[in-house]
mmCIF file of C-alpha atoms in Angstrom:
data_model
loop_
_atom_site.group_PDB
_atom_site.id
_atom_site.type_symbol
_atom_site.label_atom_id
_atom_site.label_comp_id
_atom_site.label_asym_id
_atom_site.label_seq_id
_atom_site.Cartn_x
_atom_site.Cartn_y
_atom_site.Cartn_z
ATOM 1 C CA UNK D 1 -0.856 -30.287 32.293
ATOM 2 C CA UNK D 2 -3.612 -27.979 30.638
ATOM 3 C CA UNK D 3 -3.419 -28.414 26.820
ATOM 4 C CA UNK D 4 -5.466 -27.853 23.417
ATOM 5 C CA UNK D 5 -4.464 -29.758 20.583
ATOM 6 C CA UNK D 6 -5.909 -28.261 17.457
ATOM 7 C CA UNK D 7 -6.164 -30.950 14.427
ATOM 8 C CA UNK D 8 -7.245 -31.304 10.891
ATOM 9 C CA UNK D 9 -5.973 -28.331 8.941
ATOM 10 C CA UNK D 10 -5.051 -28.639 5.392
ATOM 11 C CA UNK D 11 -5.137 -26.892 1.672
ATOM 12 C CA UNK D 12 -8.549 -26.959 0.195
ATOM 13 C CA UNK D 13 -9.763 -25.132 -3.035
ATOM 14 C CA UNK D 14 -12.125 -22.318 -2.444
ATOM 15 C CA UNK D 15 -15.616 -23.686 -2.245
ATOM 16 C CA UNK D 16 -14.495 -26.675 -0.178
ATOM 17 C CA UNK D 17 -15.081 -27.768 3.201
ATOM 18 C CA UNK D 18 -13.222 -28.637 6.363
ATOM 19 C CA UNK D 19 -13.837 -29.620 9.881
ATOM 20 C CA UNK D 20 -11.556 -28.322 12.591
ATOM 21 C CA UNK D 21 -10.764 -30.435 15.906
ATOM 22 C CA UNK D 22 -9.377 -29.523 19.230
ATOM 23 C CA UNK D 23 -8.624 -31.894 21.701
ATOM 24 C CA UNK D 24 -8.653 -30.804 25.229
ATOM 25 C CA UNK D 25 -6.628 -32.076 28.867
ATOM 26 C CA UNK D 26 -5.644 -30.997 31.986
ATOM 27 C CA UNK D 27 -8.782 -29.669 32.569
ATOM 28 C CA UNK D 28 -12.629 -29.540 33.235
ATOM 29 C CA UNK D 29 -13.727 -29.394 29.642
ATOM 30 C CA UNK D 30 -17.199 -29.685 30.344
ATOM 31 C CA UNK D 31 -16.970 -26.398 32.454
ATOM 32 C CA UNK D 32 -14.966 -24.126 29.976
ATOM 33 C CA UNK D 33 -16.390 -22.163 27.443
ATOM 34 C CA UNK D 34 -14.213 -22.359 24.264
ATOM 35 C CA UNK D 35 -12.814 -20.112 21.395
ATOM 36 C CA UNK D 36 -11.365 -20.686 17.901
ATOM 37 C CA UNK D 37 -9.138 -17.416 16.736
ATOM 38 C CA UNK D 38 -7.590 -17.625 13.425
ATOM 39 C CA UNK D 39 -4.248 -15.619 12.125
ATOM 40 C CA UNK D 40 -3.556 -14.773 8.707
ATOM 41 C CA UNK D 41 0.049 -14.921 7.245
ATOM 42 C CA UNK D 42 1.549 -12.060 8.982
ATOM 43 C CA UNK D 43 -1.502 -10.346 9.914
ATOM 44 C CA UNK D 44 -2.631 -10.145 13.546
ATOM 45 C CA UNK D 45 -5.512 -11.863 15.751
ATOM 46 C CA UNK D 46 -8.908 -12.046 14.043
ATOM 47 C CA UNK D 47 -11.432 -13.812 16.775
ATOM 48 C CA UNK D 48 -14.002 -15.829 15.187
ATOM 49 C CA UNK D 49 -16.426 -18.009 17.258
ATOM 50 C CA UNK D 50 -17.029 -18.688 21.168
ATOM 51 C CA UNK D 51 -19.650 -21.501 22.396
ATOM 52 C CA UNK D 52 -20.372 -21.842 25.895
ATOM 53 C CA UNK D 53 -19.786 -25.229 27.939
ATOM 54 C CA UNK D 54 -22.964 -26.026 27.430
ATOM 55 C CA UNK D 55 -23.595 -25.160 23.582
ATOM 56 C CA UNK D 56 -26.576 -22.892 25.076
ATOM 57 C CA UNK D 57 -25.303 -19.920 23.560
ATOM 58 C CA UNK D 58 -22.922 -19.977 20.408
ATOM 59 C CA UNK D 59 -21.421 -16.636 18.951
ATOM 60 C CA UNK D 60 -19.733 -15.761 15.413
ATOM 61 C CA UNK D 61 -17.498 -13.132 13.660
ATOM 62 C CA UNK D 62 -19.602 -11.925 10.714
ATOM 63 C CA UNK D 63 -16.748 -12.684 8.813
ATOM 64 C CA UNK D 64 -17.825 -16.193 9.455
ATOM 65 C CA UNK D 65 -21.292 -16.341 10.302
ATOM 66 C CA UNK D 66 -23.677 -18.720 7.842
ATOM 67 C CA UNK D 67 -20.212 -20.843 6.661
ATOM 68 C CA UNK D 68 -18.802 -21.674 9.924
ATOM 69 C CA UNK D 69 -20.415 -23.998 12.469
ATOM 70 C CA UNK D 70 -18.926 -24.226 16.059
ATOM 71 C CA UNK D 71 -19.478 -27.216 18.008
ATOM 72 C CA UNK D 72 -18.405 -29.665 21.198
ATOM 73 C CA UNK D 73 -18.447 -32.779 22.554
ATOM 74 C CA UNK D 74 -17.960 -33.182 25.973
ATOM 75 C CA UNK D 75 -17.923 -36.414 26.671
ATOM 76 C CA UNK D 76 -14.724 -36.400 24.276
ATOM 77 C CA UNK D 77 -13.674 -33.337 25.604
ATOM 78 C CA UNK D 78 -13.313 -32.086 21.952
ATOM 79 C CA UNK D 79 -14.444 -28.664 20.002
ATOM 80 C CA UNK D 80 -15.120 -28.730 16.164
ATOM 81 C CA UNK D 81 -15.015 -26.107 13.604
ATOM 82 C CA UNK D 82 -17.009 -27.201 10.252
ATOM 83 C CA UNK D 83 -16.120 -24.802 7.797
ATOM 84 C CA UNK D 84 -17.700 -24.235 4.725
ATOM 85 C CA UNK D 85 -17.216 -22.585 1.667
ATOM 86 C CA UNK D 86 -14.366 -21.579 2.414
ATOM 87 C CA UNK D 87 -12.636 -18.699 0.693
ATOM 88 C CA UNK D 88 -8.706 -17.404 0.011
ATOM 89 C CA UNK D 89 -9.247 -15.147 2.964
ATOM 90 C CA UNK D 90 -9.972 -17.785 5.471
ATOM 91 C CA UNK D 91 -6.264 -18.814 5.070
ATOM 92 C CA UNK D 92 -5.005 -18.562 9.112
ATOM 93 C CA UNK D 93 -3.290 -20.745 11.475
ATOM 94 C CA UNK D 94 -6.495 -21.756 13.705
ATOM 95 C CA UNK D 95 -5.749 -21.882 17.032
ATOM 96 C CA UNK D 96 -8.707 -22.780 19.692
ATOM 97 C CA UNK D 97 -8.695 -21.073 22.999
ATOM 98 C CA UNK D 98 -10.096 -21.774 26.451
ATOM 99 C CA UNK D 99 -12.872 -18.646 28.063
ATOM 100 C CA UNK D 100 -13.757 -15.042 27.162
ATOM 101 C CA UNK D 101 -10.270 -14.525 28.860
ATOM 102 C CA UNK D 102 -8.366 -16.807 26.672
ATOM 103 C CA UNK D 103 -6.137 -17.938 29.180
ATOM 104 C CA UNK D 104 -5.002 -21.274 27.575
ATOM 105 C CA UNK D 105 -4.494 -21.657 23.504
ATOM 106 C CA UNK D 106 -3.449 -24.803 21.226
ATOM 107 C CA UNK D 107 -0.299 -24.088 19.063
ATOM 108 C CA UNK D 108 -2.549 -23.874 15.949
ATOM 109 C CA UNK D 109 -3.575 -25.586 12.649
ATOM 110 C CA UNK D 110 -2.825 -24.223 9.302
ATOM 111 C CA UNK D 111 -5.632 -23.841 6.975
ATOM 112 C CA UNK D 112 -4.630 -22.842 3.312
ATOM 113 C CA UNK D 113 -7.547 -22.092 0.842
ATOM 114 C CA UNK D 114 -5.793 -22.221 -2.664
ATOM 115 C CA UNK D 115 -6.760 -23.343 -6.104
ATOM 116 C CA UNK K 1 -18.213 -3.825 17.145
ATOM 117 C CA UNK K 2 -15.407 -2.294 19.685
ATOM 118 C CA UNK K 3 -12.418 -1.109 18.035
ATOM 119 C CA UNK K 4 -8.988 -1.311 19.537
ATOM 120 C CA UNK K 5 -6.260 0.706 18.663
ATOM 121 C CA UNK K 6 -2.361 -0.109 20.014
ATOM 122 C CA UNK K 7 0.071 1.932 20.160
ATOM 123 C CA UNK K 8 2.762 2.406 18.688
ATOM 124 C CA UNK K 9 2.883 -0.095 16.195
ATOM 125 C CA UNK K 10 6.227 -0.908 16.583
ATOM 126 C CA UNK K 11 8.583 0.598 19.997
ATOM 127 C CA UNK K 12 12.153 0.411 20.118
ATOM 128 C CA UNK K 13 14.100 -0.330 23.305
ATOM 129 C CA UNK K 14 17.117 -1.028 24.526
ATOM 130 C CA UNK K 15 17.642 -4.394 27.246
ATOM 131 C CA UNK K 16 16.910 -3.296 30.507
ATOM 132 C CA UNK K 17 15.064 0.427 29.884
ATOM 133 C CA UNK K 18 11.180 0.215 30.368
ATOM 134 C CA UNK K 19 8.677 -0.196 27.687
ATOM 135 C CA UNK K 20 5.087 1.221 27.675
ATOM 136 C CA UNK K 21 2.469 0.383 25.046
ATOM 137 C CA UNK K 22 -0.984 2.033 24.832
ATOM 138 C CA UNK K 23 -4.660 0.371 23.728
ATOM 139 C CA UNK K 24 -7.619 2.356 23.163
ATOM 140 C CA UNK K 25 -11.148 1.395 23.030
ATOM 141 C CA UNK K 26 -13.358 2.886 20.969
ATOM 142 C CA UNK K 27 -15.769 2.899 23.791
ATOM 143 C CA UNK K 28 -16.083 1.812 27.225
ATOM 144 C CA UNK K 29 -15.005 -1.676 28.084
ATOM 145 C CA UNK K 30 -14.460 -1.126 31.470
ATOM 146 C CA UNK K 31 -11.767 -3.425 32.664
ATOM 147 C CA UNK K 32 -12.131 -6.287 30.813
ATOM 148 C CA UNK K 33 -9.593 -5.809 29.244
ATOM 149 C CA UNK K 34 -6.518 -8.728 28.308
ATOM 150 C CA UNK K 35 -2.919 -8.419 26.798
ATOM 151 C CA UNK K 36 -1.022 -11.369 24.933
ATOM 152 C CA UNK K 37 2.909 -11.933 24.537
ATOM 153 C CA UNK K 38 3.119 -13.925 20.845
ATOM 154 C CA UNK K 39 6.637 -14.724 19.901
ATOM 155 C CA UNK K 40 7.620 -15.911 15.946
ATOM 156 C CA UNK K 41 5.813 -19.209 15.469
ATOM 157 C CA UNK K 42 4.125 -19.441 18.899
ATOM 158 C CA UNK K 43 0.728 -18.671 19.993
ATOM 159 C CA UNK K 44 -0.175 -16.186 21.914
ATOM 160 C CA UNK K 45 -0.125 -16.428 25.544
ATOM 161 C CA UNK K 46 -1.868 -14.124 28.306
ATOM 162 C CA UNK K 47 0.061 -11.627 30.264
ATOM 163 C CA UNK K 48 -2.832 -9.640 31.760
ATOM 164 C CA UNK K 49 -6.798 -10.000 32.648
ATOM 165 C CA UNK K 50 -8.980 -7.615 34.373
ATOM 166 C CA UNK K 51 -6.816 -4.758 32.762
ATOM 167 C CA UNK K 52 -4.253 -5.580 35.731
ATOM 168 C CA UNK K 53 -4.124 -8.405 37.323
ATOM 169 C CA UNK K 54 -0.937 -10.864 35.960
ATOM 170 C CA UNK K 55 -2.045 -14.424 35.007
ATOM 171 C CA UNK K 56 -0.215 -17.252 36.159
ATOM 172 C CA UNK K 57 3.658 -17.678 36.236
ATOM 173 C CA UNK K 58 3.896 -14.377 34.125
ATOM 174 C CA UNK K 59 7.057 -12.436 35.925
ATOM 175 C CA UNK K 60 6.193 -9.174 38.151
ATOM 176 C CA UNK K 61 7.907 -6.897 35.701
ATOM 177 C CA UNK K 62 4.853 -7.061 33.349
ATOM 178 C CA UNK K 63 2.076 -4.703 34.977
ATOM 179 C CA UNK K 64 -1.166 -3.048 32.968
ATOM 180 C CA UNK K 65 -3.432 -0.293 34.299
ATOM 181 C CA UNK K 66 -6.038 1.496 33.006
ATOM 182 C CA UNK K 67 -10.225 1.132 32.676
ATOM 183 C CA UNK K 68 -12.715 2.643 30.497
ATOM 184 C CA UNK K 69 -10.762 3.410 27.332
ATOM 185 C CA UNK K 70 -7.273 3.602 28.012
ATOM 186 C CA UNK K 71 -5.128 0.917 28.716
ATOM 187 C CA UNK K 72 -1.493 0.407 29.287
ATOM 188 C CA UNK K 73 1.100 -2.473 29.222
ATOM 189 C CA UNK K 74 4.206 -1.525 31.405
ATOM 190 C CA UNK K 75 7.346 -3.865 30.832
ATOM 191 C CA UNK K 76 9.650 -2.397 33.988
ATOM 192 C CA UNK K 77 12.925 -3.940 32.917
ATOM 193 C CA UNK K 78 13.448 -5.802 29.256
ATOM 194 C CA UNK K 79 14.696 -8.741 28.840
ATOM 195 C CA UNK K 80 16.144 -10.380 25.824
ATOM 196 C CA UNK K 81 12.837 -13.147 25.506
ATOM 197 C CA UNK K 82 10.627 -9.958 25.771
ATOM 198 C CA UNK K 83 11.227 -8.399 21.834
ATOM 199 C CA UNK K 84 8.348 -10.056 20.141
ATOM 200 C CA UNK K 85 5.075 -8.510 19.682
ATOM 201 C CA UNK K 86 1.851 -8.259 22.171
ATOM 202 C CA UNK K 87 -2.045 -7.526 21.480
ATOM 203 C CA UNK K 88 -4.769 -6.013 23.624
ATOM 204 C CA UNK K 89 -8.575 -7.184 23.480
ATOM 205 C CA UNK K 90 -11.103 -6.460 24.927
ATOM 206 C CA UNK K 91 -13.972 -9.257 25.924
ATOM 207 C CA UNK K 92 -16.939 -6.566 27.415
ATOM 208 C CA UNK K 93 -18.935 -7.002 24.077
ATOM 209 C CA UNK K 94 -19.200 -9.480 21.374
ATOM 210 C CA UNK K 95 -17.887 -9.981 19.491
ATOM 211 C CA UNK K 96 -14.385 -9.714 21.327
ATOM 212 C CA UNK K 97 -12.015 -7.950 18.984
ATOM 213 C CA UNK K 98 -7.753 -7.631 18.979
ATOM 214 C CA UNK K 99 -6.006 -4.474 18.649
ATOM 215 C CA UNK K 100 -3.444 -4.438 16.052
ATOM 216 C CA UNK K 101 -0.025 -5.318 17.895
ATOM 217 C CA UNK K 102 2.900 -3.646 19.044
ATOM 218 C CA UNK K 103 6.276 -5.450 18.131
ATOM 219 C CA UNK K 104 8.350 -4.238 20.776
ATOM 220 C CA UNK K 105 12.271 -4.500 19.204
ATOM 221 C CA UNK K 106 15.520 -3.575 20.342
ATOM 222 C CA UNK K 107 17.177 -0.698 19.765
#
């Protein structure tokens, strides 16, 4: 079965960091180019970073660029979010998301930014 | 940055009468364009690629058309699991951007 498993969400004060995970199966991992897409409370889908399967060419919403660092591992078939100083508006369920068609997503990871 | 604009924002139908939502580009995408199906709580899962072409297991009474700048999501015949809301994007340019959503409720 083809699934992401998105991990390591959590309430942080603004300022802080935190590093997402998504764990990937069912598929060639090594072969997919990924996505992470965040969702505000109620708000709709904000796409926010896209790195090929080989990390050769990496992408950013400006929203994000300079405080968010995508990443992979494919030997673990894994993708990483770092986030840094992270703000109240960067408070989404994360979800990441396989290809520029994002034909398979994780159920998401809640990231609250709160002091 | 390519803006999308759905519409309406919300359409209401009754069960079984046929629902049609609209996406516009704020240029040219060509066909690369997608639609989603996200239900309360869920994420989003694709309906539609290449502006028409249904992705796996999704039932034959979802259909899109459209290229260029106008797009449109057909549901022939609704169903009671089909009231939830659905987004367009586009993935011709970075970065890829969402149109708003259409929550598609019962009348």
């Amino acid at each position: 079965e083809v699934q992401l498993v998105e991990s390591g969400g959590g309430l942080v004060q603004p300022g802080e960091s935190l590093r997402l995970s998504c764990a990937a199966s069912g598929f060639t991992f090594s072969s997919s180019s990924m996505n992470w897409v965040r969702q505000a409370p109620g708000k709709g889908l904000e796409w926010i970073s896209y790195i090929t399967s080989s990390s050769s060419t990496i992408y950013y919403a400006d929203s994000v660029k300079g405080r968010f660092t995508i990443s992979r591992d494919n030997a673990k078939n894994s993708l990483y979010l770092q986030m840094n100083s992270l703000r109240a508006e960067d408070t989404a369920v994360y979800y990441c998301a396989r290809d520029q068609v994002l034909r398979v997503w994780g159920k998401g990871t809640t990231v609250t930014v709160s002091s | 940055e390519i803006v999308m604009t759905q519409s309406p924002a919300t359409l209401s139908v009754s069960p079984g009468e046929r629902a049609t939502l609209s996406c516009r580009a704020s240029q040219s995408v060509s066909s690369n364009l997608a639609w989603y199906q996200q239900k309360p709580g869920q994420a989003p899962r694709l309906l539609i690629y290449g502006a028409s072409t249904r992705a796996t297991g999704i039932p034959a009474r979802f259909s899109g058309s459209g290229s260029g700048t106008e797009f449109t999501l057909t549901i022939s015949s609704l169903q009671s699991e089909d009231f939830t809301v659905y987004y367009c994007q586009q993935y011709n340019n970075w970065p890829l951007t969402f149109g708003g959503g259409t929550k598609v409720e019962i009348k």
